[in-house]
Structure formats: structure tokens, C-alpha cells
Coordinates of C-alpha atoms in Angstrom, one line a residue:
X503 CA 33.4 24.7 56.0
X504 CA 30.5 23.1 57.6
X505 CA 28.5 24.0 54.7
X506 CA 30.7 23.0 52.0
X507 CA 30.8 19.3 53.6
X508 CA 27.0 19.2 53.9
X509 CA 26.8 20.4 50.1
X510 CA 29.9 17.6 48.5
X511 CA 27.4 14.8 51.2
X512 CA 24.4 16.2 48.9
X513 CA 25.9 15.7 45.7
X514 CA 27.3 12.1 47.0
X515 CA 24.0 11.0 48.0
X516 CA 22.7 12.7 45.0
X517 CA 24.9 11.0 42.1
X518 CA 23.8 7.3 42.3
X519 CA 20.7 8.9 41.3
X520 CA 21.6 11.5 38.8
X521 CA 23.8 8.8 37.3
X522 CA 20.9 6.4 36.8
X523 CA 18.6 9.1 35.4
X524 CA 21.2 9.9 32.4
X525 CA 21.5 6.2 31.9
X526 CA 17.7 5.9 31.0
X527 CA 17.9 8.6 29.4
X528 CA 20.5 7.9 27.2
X529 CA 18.9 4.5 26.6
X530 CA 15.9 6.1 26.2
X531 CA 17.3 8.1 23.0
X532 CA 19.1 5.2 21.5
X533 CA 16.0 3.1 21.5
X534 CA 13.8 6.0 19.9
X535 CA 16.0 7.6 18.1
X536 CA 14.4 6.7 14.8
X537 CA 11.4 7.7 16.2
X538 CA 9.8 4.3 16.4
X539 CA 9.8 1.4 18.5
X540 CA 13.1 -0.5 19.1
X541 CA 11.1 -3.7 18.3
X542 CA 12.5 -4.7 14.6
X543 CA 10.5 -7.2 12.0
X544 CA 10.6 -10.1 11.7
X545 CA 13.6 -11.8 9.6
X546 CA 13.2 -14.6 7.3
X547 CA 14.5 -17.1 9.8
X548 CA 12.1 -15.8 12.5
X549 CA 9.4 -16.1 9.9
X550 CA 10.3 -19.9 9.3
X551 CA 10.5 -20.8 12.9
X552 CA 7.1 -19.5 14.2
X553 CA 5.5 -20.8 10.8
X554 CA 3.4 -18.1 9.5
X555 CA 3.9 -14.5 7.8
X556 CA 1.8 -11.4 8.6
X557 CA 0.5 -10.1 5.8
X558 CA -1.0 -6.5 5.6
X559 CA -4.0 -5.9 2.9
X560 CA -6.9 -4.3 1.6
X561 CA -10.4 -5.9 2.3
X562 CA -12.7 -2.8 0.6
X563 CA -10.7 -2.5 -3.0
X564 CA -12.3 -5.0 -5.4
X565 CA -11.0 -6.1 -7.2
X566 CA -7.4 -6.5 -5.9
X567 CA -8.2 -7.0 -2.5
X568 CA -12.3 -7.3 -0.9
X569 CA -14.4 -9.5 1.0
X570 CA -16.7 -11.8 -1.1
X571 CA -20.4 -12.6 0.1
X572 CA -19.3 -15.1 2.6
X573 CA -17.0 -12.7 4.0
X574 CA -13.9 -14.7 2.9
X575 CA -11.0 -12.0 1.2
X576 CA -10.7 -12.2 -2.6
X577 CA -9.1 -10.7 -5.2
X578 CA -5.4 -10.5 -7.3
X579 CA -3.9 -9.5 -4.0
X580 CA -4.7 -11.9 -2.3
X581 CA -4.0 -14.6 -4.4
X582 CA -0.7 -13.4 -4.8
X583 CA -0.3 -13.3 -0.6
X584 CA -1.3 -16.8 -0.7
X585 CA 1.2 -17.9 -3.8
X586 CA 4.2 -16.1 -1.4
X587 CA 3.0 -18.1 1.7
X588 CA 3.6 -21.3 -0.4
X589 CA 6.9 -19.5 -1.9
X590 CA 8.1 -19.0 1.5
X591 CA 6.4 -20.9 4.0
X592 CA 5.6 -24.8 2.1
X593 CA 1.6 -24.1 2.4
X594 CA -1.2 -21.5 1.8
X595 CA -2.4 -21.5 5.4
X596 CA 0.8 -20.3 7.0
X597 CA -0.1 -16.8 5.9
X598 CA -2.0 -14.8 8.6
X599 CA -3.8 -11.4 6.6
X600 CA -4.4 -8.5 8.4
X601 CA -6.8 -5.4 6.8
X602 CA -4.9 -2.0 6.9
X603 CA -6.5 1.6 6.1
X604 CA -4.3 3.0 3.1
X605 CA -2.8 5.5 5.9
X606 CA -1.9 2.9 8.0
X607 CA -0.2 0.5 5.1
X608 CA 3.2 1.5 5.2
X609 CA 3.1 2.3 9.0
X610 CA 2.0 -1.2 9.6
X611 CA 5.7 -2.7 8.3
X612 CA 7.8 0.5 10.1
X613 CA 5.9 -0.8 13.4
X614 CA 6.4 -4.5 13.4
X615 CA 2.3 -5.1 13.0
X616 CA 3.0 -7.3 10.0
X617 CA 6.3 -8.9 8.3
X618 CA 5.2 -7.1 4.2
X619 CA 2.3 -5.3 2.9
X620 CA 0.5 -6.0 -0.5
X621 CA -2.1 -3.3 -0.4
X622 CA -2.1 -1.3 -3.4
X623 CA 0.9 0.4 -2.7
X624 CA 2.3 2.7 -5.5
X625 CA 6.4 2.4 -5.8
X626 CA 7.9 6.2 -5.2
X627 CA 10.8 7.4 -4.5
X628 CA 10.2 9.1 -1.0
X629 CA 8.4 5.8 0.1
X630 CA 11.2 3.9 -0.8
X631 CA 13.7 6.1 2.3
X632 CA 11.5 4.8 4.5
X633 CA 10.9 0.9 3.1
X634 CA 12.0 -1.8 0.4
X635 CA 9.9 -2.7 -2.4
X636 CA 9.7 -5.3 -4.6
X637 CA 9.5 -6.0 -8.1
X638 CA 5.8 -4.5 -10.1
X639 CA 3.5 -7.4 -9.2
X640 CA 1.1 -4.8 -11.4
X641 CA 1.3 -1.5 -13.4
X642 CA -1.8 0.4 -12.6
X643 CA -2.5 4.3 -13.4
X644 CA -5.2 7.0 -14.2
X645 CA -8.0 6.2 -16.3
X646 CA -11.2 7.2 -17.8
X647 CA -14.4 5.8 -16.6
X648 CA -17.8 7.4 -18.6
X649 CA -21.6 5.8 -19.1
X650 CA -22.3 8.5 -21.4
X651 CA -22.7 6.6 -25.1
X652 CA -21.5 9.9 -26.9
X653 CA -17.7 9.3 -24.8
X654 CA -15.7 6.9 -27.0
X655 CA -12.1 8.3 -26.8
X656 CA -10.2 10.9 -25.6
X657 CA -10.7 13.5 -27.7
X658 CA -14.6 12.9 -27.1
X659 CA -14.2 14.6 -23.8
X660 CA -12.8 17.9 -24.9
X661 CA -13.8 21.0 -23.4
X662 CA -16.2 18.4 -20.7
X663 CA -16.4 18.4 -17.5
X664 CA -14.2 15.5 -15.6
X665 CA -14.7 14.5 -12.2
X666 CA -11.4 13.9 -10.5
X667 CA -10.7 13.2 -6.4
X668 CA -9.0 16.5 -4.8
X669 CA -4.8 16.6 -4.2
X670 CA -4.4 13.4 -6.5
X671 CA -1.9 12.3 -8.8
X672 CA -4.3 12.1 -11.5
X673 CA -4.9 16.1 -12.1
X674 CA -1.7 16.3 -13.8
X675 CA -2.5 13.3 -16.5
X676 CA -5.8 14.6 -17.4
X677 CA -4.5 18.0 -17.9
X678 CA -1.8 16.7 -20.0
X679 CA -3.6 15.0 -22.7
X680 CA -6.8 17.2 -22.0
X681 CA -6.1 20.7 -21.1
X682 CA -9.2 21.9 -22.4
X683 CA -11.3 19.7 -20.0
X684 CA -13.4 21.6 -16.7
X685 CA -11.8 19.5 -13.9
X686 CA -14.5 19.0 -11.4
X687 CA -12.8 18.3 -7.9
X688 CA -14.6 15.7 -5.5
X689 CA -13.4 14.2 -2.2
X690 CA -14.3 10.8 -2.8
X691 CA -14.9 7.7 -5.5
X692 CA -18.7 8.0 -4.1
X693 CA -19.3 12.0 -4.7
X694 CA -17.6 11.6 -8.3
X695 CA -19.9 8.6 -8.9
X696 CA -23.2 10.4 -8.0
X697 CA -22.0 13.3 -10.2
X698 CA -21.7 11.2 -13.5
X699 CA -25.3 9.6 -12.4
X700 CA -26.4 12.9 -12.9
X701 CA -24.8 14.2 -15.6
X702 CA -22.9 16.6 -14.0
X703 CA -19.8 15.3 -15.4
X704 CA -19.1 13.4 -18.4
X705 CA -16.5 11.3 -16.7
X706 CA -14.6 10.4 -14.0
X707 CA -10.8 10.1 -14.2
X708 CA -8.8 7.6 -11.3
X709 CA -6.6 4.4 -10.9
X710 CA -7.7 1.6 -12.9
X711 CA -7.5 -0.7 -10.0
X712 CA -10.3 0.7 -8.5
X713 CA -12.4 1.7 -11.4
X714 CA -12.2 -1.8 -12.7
X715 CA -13.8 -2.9 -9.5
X716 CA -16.6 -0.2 -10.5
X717 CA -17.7 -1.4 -13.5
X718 CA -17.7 -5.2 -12.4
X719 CA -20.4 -4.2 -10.4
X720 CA -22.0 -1.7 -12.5
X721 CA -22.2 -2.7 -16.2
X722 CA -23.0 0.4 -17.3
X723 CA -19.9 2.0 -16.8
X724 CA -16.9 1.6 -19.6
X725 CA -13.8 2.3 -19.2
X726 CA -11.9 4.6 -22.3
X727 CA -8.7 2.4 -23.2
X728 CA -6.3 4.7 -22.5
X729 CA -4.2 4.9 -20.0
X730 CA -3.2 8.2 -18.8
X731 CA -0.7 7.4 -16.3
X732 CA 1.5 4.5 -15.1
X733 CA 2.4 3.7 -11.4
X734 CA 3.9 0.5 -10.3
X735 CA 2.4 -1.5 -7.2
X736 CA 5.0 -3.1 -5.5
X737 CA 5.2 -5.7 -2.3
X738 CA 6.0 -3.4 1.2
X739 CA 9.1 -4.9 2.9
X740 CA 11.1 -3.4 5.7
X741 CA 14.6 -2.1 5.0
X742 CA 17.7 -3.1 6.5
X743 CA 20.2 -6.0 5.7
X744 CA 18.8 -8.3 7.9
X745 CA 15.8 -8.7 5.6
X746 CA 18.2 -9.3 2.2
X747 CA 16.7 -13.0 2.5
X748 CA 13.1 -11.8 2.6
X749 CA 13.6 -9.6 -0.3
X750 CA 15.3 -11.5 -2.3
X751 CA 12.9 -14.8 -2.3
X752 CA 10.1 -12.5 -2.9
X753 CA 11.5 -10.9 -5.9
X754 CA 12.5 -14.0 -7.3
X755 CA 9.2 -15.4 -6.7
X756 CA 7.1 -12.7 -8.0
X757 CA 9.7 -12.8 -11.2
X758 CA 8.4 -16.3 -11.4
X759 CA 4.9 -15.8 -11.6
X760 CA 6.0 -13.2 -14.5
X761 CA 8.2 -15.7 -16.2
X762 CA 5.4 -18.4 -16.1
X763 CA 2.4 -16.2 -17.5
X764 CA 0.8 -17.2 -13.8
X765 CA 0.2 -13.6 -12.7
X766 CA -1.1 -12.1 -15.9
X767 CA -3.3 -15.2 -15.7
X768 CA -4.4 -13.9 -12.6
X769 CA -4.5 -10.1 -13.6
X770 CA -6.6 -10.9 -16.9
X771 CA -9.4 -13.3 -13.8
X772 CA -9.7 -10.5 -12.2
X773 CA -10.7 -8.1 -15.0
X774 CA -7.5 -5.7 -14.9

């Protein structure tokens, strides 16, 4: 009997506890059970009342987004991040930009780091479970870049050797429309380059938006005028309701700049 009495005493003193353990723990669950931080982004009226928007981009990729000799970030990108600030915001300088890694572009909108992300993101269908997109601001894709004179067209580069980065997209459009080609695998822009400097290869086959940038700074480069693929770049917003506002204004602003022959202006500056 004695025992029993000290054991139900136990427990008694025991359940204030117990019952406050469960409680964080059930709080802890709730809070991460998405597997991310409770902390939500920013809505349009949140935006509005602290007076700037966060902005995540790319400061390497001329020439969509880089940094110019003064160090100042240039490029179509950018100028559309700016043209949004006014859109939403009233003036340029309410837009605060924030250089991401391409690995960390879509985490930096799940995580609250910034409010949208216009880095060179390509619109697919398993990014868009995890995030909103907007309207194409741009349709890139997979082309050919060459300095060899002999390379004028696609069919020039039958049975050649093609320099293509390792696990992309861009495999399966060069072996459509040339299945004859020796696809050379590299693991960067730089190793493909150095291989067409030394005739290794005859070309090299990636997005346009970065092979643009390439030949702006080396005018010896062309690139072949077809386009192999097509992949839309979109604006990175968060999902959710509570964002409809966000979305919507920047849809209807980038359908603006469409409307108004302002971004193709801006496209054809940049050398896309």
C-alpha cells in the first residue's frame, strides 16, 4: 500500500512536467512540420509598410545579372528588379538585392531571406510544388556556341565532337537534332571553353543566357541561330494565398513591359 502511494505521489509530481514536455513537443511539430521555419514571407502589405522588397539575384551571369567595373550590378535582371520596385514600391531605390548561389535561389524565398527571386530560374513543374512563378520575363534554351569558321549550321557539326556540362538538360537537345555528334562531357562553362580553345571540340552546346555573356566578351565566339531547346525564366514567389496580391501585381506588371515592347527593348540592350 505504502508503495503504491509513493508511486501515484511520483507520477503527481511527475505530470506537470511530462505535460509541459508534450506541449513543446507538440508545438514543436506544428511549427516544423513543413520542414522549415515557421517564419512566413513577407506579404504585399508588409512589403509596403517597411518600404523596400528583398530581391534575390545573380551577380556572376552576364549578361542577365553581373557586376560592372565599378562593382555596381548590371544586366536584364536587374533592370527588371528595379522596374518591379517602381511597380510595387513608387521608386527604384526601395529595392534591396541580395546575390544567391543558383543552389540557394529557390531556398532563399522558402526561408524568408528575401520576399522573390529573379535569378535565372527555369519554370518546371516540380519547382512549381514548392513555389509560385510568374509570367516568362524571357525564353532562354540550349544553344550552339563554335569559333571554328568551318561551323555555320547544324548540320556542319555532324559526326563532331560537342562539349556539353555533365547531368544537364541540354544532352537530350543535342542528341535530338544531332545524334551523330561525340558528346564530350565537362563539369563546367570553363573546362568546355578551354576545350574549344584547343580544338578538342568543335563546339559547345548550353543556355543562351550564359553563352551570350561569352561572346560579349570574346568576339570570337558565334553563336549558331538555332535554338535547340526552350525553357521559360520566370520571377520566384512564395506560395500560399496570402501572397495572391504579390503575384498578381507582378504578373500584371511584367505583362506590361510585354505589352509596351519595354522588355524586348531591354532583352535586344543586352544582346539576348
Amino acid at each position: 500500500m505504502g508503495n503504491g502511494c509513493n508511486r501515484w505521489k511520483t507520477i503527481n509530481r511527475l505530470y506537470p512536467l511530462l505535460s509541459a514536455a508534450i506541449f513543446v513537443l507538440l508545438a514543436f511539430c506544428f511549427v516544423f512540420a513543413d520542414g522549415r521555419l515557421s517564419a512566413s514571407a513577407a506579404e504585399m502589405p508588409e512589403i509596403q509598410r517597411r518600404g523596400y522588397i528583398k530581391i534575390a539575384v545573380k551577380d556572376n551571369l552576364r549578361p542577365l545579372a553581373f557586376k560592372d567595373a565599378r562593382g555596381q550590378l548590371q544586366g536584364l535582371e536587374i533592370d527588371l528588379a528595379k522596374a518591379l520596385t517602381v511597380d510595387l514600391l513608387g521608386k527604384e531605390d526601395s529595392v534591396r538585392l541580395q546575390p544567391v548561389t543558383n543552389q540557394d535561389r529557390l531556398s532563399a524565398v522558402l526561408e524568408d531571406k528575401v520576399d522573390i527571386a529573379i535569378a535565372r530560374v527555369t519554370a518546371t513543374s516540380s519547382r512549381a510544388r514548392l513555389v509560385s512563378f510568374s509570367v516568362p520575363y524571357y525564353f532562354d534554351g540550349a544553344v550552339l556556341v563554335t569559333k571554328d569558321n568551318t561551323v555555320q549550321q547544324l548540320s556542319h557539326l555532324t559526326k563532331r565532337k560537342i562539349a556539353v556540362l555533365d547531368r544537364s538538360s541540354t544532352i537530350a537537345a543535342v542528341r535530338y537534332y544531332l545524334p551523330s555528334a561525340e558528346l564530350v562531357g565537362v563539369d563546367s562553362y570553363q573546362a568546355a571553353i578551354a576545350l574549344v580553345e584547343k580544338d578538342a571540340v568543335a563546339a559547345f552546346a548550353a543556355d543562351k543566357s550564359v553563352l551570350s555573356g561569352l561572346v560579349q566578351q570574346y568576339p570570337q565566339y558565334r553563336i549558331l541561330p538555332n535554338k535547340l531547346s526552350t525553357e521559360p525564366l520566370s520571377v520566384v514567389m512564395p506560395k500560399g494565398l496570402q501572397y495572391d496580391e504579390l503575384r498578381r501585381r507582378v504578373n500584371a506588371a511584367i505583362a506590361r513591359y510585354i505589352y509596351s515592347g519595354w522588355l524586348q527593348e531591354r532583352i535586344k540592350y543586352w544582346g539576348l
